[in-house]
Each structure stands twice: as structure tokens, then as C-alpha cells.
PDB file of C-alpha atoms in Angstrom:
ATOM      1  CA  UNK A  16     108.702  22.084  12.190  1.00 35.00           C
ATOM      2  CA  UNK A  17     109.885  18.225  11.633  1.00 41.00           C
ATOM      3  CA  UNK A  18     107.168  16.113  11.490  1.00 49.00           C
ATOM      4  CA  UNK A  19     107.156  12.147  12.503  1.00 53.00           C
ATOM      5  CA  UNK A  20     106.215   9.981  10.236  1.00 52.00           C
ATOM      6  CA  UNK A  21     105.809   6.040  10.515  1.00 46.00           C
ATOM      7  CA  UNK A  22     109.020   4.668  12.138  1.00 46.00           C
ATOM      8  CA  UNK A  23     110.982   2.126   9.793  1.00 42.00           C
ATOM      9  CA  UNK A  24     110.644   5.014   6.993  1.00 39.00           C
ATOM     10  CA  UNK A  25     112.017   7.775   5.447  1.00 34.00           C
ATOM     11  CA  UNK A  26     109.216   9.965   6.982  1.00 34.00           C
ATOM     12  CA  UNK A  27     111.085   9.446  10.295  1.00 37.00           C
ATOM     13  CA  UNK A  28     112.946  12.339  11.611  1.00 41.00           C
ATOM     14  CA  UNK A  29     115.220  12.156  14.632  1.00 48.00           C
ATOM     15  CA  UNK A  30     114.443  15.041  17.195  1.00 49.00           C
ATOM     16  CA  UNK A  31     110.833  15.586  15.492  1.00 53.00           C
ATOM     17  CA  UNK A  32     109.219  18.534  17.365  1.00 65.00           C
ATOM     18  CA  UNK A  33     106.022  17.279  16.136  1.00 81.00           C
ATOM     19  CA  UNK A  34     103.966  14.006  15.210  1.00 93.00           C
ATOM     20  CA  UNK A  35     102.126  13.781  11.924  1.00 93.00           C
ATOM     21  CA  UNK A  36      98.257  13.569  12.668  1.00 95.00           C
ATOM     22  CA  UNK A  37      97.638  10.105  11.582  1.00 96.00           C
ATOM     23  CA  UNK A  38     100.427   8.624  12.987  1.00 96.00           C
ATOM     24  CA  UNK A  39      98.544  10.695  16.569  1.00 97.00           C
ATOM     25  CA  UNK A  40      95.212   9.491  15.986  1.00 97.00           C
ATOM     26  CA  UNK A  41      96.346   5.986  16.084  1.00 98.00           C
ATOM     27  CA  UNK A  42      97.664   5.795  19.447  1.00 98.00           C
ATOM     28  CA  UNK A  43      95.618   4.191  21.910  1.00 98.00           C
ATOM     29  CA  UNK A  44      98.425   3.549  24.743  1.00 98.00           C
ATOM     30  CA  UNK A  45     100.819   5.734  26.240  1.00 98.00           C
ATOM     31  CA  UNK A  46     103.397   3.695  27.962  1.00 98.00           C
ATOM     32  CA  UNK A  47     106.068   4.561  29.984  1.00 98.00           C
ATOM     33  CA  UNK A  48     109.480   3.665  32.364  1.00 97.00           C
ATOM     34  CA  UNK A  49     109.706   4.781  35.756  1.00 96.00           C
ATOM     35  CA  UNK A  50     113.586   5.612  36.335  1.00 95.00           C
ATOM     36  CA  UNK A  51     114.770   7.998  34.012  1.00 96.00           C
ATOM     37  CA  UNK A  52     111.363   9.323  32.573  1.00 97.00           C
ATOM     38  CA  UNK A  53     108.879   9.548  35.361  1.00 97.00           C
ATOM     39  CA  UNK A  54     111.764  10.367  37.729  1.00 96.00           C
ATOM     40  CA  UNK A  55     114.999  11.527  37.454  1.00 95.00           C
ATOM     41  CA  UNK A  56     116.490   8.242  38.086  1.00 93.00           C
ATOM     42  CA  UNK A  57     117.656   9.068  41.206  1.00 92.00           C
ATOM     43  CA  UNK A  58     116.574   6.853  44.313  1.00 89.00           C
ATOM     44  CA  UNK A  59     116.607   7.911  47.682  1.00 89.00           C
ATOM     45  CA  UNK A  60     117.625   4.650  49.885  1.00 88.00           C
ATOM     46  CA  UNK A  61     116.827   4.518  53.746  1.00 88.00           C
ATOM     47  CA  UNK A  62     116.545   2.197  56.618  1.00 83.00           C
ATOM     48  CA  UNK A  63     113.536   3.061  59.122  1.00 83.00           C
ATOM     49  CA  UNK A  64     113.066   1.025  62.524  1.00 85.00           C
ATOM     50  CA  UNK A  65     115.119  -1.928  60.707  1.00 86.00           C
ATOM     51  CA  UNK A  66     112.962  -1.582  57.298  1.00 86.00           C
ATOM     52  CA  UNK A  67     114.341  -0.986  54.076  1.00 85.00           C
ATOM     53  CA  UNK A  68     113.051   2.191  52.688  1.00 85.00           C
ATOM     54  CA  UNK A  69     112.683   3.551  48.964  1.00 86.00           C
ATOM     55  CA  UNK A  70     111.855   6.667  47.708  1.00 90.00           C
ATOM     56  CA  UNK A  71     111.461   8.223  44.248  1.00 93.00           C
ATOM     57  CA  UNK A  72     110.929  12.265  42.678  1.00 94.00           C
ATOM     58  CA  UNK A  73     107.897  12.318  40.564  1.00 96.00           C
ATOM     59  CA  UNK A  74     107.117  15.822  38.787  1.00 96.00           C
ATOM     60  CA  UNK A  75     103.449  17.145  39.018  1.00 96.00           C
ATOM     61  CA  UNK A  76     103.595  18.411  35.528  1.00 97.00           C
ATOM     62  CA  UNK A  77     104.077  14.691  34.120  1.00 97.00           C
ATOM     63  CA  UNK A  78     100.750  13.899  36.440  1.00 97.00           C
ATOM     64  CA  UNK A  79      99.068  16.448  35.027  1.00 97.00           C
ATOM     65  CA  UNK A  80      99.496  15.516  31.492  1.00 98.00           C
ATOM     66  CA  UNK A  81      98.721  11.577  32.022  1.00 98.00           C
ATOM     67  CA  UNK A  82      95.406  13.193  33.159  1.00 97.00           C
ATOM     68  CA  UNK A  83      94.583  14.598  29.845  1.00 98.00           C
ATOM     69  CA  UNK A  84      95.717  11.495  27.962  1.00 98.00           C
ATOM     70  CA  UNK A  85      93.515   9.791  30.330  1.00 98.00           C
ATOM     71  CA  UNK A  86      90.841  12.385  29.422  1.00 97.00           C
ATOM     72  CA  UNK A  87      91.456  11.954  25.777  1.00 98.00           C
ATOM     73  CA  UNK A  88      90.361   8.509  26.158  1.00 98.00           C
ATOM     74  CA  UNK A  89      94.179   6.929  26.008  1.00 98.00           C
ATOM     75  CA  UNK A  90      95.185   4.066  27.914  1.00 98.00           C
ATOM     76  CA  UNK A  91      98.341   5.070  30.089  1.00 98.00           C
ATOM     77  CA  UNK A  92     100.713   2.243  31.319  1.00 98.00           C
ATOM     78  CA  UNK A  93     103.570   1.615  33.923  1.00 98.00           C
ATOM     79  CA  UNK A  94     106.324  -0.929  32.750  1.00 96.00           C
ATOM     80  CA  UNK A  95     109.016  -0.864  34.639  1.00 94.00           C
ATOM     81  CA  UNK A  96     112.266  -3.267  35.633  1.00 88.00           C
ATOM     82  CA  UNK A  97     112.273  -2.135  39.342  1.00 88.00           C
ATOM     83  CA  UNK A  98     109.721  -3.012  42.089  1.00 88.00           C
ATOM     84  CA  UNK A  99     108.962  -0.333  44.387  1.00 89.00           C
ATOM     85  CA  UNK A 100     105.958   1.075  46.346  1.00 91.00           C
ATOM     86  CA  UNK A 101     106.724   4.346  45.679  1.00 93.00           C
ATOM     87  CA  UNK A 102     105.282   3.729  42.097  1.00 94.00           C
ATOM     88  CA  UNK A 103     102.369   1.481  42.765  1.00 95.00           C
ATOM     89  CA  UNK A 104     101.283   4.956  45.131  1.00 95.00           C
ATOM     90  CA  UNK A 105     102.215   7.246  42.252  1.00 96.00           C
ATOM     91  CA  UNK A 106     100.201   4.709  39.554  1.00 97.00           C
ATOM     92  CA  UNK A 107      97.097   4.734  42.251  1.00 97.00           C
ATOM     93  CA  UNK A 108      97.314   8.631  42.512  1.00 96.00           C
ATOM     94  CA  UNK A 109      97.366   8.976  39.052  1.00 97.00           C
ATOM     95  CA  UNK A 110      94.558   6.114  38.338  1.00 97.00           C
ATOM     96  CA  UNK A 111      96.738   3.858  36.490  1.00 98.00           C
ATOM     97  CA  UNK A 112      95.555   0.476  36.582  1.00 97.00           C
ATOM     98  CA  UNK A 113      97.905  -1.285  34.343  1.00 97.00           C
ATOM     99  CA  UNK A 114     100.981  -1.465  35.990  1.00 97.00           C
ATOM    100  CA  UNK A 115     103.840  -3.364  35.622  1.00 96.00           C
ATOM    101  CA  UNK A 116     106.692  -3.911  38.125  1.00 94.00           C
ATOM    102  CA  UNK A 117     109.133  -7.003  36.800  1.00 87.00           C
ATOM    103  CA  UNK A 118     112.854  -7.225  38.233  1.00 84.00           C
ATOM    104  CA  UNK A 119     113.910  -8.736  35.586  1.00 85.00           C
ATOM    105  CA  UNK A 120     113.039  -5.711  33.096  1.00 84.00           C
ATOM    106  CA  UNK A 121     111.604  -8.225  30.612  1.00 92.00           C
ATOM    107  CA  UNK A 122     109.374  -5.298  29.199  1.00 95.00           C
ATOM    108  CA  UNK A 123     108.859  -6.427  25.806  1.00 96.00           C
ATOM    109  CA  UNK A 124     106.624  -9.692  26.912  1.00 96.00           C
ATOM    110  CA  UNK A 125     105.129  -7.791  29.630  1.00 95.00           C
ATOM    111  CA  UNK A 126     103.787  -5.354  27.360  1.00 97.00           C
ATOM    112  CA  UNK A 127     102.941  -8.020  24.792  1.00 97.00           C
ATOM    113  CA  UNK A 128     100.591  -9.552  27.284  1.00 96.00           C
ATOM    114  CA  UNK A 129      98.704  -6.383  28.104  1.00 97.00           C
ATOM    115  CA  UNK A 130      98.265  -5.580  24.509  1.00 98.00           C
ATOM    116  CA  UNK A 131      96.769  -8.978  23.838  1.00 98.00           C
ATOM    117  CA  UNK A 132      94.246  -8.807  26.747  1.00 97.00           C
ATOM    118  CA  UNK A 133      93.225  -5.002  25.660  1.00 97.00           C
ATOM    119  CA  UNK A 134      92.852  -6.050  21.992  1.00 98.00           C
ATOM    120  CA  UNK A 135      95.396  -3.414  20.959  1.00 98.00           C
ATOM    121  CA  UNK A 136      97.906  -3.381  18.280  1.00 98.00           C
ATOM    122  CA  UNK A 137     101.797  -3.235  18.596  1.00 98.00           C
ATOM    123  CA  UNK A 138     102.036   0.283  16.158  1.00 97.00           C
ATOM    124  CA  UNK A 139      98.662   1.505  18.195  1.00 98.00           C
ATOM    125  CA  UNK A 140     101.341   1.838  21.245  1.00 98.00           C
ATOM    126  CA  UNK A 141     103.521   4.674  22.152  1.00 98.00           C
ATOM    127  CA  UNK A 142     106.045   3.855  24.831  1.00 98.00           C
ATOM    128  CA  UNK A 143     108.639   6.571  26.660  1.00 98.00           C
ATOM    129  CA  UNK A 144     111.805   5.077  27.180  1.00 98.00           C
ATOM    130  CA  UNK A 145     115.558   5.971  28.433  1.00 97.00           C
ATOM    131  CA  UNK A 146     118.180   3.510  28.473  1.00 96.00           C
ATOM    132  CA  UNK A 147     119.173  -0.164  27.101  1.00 96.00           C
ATOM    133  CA  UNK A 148     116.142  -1.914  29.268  1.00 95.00           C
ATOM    134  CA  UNK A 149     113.850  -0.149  27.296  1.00 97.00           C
ATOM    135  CA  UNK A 150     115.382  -1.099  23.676  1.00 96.00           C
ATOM    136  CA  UNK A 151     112.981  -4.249  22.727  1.00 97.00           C
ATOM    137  CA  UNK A 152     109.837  -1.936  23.613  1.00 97.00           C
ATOM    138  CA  UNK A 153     110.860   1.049  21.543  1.00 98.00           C
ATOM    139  CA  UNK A 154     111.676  -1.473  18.684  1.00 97.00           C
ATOM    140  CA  UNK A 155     108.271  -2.518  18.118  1.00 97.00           C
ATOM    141  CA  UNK A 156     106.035   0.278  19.213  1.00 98.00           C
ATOM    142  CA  UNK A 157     104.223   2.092  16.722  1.00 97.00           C
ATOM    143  CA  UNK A 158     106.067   5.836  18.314  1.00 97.00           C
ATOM    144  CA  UNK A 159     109.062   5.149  19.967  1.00 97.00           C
ATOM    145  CA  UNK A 160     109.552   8.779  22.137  1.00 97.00           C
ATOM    146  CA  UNK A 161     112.778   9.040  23.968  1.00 97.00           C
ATOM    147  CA  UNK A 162     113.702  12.071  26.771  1.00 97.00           C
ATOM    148  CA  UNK A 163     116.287  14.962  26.234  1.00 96.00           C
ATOM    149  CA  UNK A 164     118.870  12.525  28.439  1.00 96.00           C
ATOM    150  CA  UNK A 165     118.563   9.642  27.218  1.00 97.00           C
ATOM    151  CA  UNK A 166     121.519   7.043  26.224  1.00 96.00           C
ATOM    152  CA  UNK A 167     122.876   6.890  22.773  1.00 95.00           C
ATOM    153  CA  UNK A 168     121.744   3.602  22.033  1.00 95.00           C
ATOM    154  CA  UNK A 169     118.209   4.489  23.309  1.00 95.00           C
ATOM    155  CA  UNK A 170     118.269   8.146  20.959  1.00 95.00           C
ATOM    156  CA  UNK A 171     118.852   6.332  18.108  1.00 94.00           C
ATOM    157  CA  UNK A 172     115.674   4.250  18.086  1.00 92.00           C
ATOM    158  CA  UNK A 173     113.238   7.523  18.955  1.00 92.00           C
ATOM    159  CA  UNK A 174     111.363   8.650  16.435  1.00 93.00           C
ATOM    160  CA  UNK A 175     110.836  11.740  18.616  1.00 95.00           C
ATOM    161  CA  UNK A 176     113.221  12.903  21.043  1.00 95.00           C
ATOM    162  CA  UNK A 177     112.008  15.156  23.552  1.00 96.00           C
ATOM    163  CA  UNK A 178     113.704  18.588  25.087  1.00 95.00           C
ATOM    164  CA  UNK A 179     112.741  17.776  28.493  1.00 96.00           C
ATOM    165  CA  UNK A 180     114.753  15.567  30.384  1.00 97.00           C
ATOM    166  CA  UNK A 181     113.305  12.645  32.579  1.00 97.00           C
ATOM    167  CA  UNK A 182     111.419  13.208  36.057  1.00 97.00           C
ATOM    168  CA  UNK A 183     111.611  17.024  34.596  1.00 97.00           C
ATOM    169  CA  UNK A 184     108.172  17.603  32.904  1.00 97.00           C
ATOM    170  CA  UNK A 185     109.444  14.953  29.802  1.00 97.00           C
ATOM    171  CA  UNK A 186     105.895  12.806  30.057  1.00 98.00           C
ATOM    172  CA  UNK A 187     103.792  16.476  30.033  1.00 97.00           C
ATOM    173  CA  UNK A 188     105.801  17.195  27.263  1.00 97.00           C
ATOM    174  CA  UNK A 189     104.786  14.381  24.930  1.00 97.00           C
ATOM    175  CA  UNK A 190     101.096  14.807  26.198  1.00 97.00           C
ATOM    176  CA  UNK A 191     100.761  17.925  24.436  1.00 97.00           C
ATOM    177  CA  UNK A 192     102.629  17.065  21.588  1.00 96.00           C
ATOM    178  CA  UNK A 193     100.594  14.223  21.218  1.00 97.00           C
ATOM    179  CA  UNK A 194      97.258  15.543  21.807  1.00 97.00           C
ATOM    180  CA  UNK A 195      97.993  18.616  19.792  1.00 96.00           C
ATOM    181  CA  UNK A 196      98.885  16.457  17.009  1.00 96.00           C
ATOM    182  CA  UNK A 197      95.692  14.417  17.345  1.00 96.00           C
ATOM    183  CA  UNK A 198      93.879  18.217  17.497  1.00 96.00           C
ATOM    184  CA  UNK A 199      92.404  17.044  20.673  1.00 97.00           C
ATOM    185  CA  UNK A 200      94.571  19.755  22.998  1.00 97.00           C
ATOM    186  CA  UNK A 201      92.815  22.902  23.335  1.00 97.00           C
ATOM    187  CA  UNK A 202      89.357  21.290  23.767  1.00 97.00           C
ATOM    188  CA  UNK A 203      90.573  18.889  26.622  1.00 97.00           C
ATOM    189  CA  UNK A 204      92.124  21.789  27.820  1.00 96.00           C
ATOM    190  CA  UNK A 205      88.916  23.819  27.836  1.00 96.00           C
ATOM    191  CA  UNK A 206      87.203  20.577  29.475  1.00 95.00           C
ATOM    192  CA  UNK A 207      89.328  20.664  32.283  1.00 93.00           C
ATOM    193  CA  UNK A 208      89.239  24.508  33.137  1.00 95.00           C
ATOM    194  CA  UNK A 209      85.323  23.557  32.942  1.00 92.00           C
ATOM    195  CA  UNK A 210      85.848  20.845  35.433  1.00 89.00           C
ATOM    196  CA  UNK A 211      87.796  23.285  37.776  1.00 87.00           C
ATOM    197  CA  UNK A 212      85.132  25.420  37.789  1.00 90.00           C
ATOM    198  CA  UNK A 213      82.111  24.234  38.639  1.00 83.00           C
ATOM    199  CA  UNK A 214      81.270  23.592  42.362  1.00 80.00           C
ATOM    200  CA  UNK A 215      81.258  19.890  43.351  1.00 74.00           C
ATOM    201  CA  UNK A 216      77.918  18.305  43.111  1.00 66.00           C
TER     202      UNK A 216
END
């Protein structure tokens, strides 16, 4: 099994299956694109009663596994170059707070600014990305993590390229990876059976 190393060295292997346990334990924010990793980047268009309507797929497995990042104590973030509603209800759902909707898909100074105000380094940041708008990020994050589908341009950059493809379980995917490689997994997994469990209070 191909392990990731620190990007910019040899210890970086394109389409790692797994994340070497330092580089892991030094993440302390997950972020991620909308179009083409929490969905499919498909958009379903509509007019209503005059109103412009906009709707996106989100998968329930990707929910699940921001959850146990969020359990494991790892800030997740939304950066993305569209504005929608549809992801401000998804980020609310999912209790993400840090969310980040800029037309212009200037990503790389939005997430700048967040990092600055959460006292977090740039290499303390992973960040799922897709296609060109997501280029700057991935150049500067500590683990650049691409999906299965993602452009050429984008693949070349990831220093882990997932199987799944985007709005298809891709965000679950690098959870576990992630938290396995931190050796966090089973035990947040055995926390939330626990929480399942129990009658409410």
C-alpha cells in the first residue's frame, strides 16, 4: 500500500491509497468544493412562480463522514466559486459554520483569511478539489486530495487521488482514510455506535 508523504517530495506518490501517520496527525482542516466533490456537478435549474430555482445532489455517505471528522475534533470547511442555497442548507445540516460562497472562485484568499482568524497553518490544511478553480488551494495545502474524476491538470497536483468519484461517497472516502491514518477510526467509530445507542436523555 502507497503511502503519502509530504507533498513537494519524493515521499509523494500519485494515487496513494494511504496517508503516512504524521503527515494525518497534522491536519486540523478538512476543506472542500461543492461542484464536483460534494455533488456530482450536476445542477438542476428551475423557475417556480417567476423565481429562479437551484438545486444540487448531495450523497449521505459524504455527510456521514464530515461527522466523524467533526467528531475527531477537525475543522471542516465549504469553499466554493458558486453561490447557492442549496449549500448554505447542506453546510447548516451538516453543522458547518465556515462557509464560503464567492462567485468569483477566488479560493486561495478566501481560505487564507479563515486560516489566519483560526490560527492554523497552510500544511495543517487538507482541501478536496476537482477542476482548474481549485488549483491555487491544492498548491499550498499541506494534503492536496483530488476525486477519481477529476481534470488532468487538477490529478496532477493530488498527493492522493481518490477511487470514488465526486457527489459519489468521494468526501466519506477520504474521512476514513484520513482518520485511519491518524489511528483515530475504529474508536470514533465505536463512539458513534455508542451514541446510537443510548436513549436520548
Amino acid at each position: 500500500m502507497t503511502a503519502i508523504g509530504t507533498p513537494g517530495t519524493d515521499s509523494v506518490r500519485r494515487d496513494a491509497t494511504s496517508i503516512e501517520p504524521a503527515v494525518a496527525r497534522r491536519i486540523r482542516l478538512v476543506g472542500l468544493d461543492v461542484d464536483g466533490v460534494l455533488t456530482d456537478g450536476g445542477i438542476y435549474l428551475g423557475d417556480v412562480n417567476g423565481e429562479r430555482m437551484e438545486f444540487k445532489r448531495f450523497d449521505i455517505l459524504d455527510g456521514l463522514g464530515i461527522k466523524m471528522l467533526q467528531l475527531a475534533g477537525i475543522d471542516v470547511a465549504i469553499i466554493t466559486g458558486r453561490v447557492s442555497d442549496a449549500v448554505a442548507l447542506r453546510a447548516r445540516e451538516l453543522a458547518i459554520t465556515d462557509v464560503i460562497q464567492d462567485t468569483h472562485a477566488r479560493k486561495l484568499p478566501a481560505l487564507r483569511k479563515l486560516l489566519a482568524a483560526k490560527g492554523i497553518q497552510e500544511n495543517e490544511v487538507a482541501f478536496v478539489g476537482d477542476d482548474l478553480p481549485d488549483l491555487a488551494v491544492l498548491r499550498v495545502v499541506g494534503l492536496p486530495v483530488v476525486v477519481a474524476n477529476c481534470t488532468e491538470d487538477v490529478a496532477r497536483l493530488g498527493a492522493l487521488r481518490l477511487t470514488k468519484n465526486g457527489g459519489r461517497g468521494a468526501v466519506r472516502e477520504f474521512a476514513e482514510v484520513l482518520l485511519r491514518a491518524r489511528g483515530e477510526w475504529d474508536a470514533l467509530v465505536e463512539r458513534y455506535v455508542k451514541s446510537r445507542s443510548e436513549d436520548p436523555a
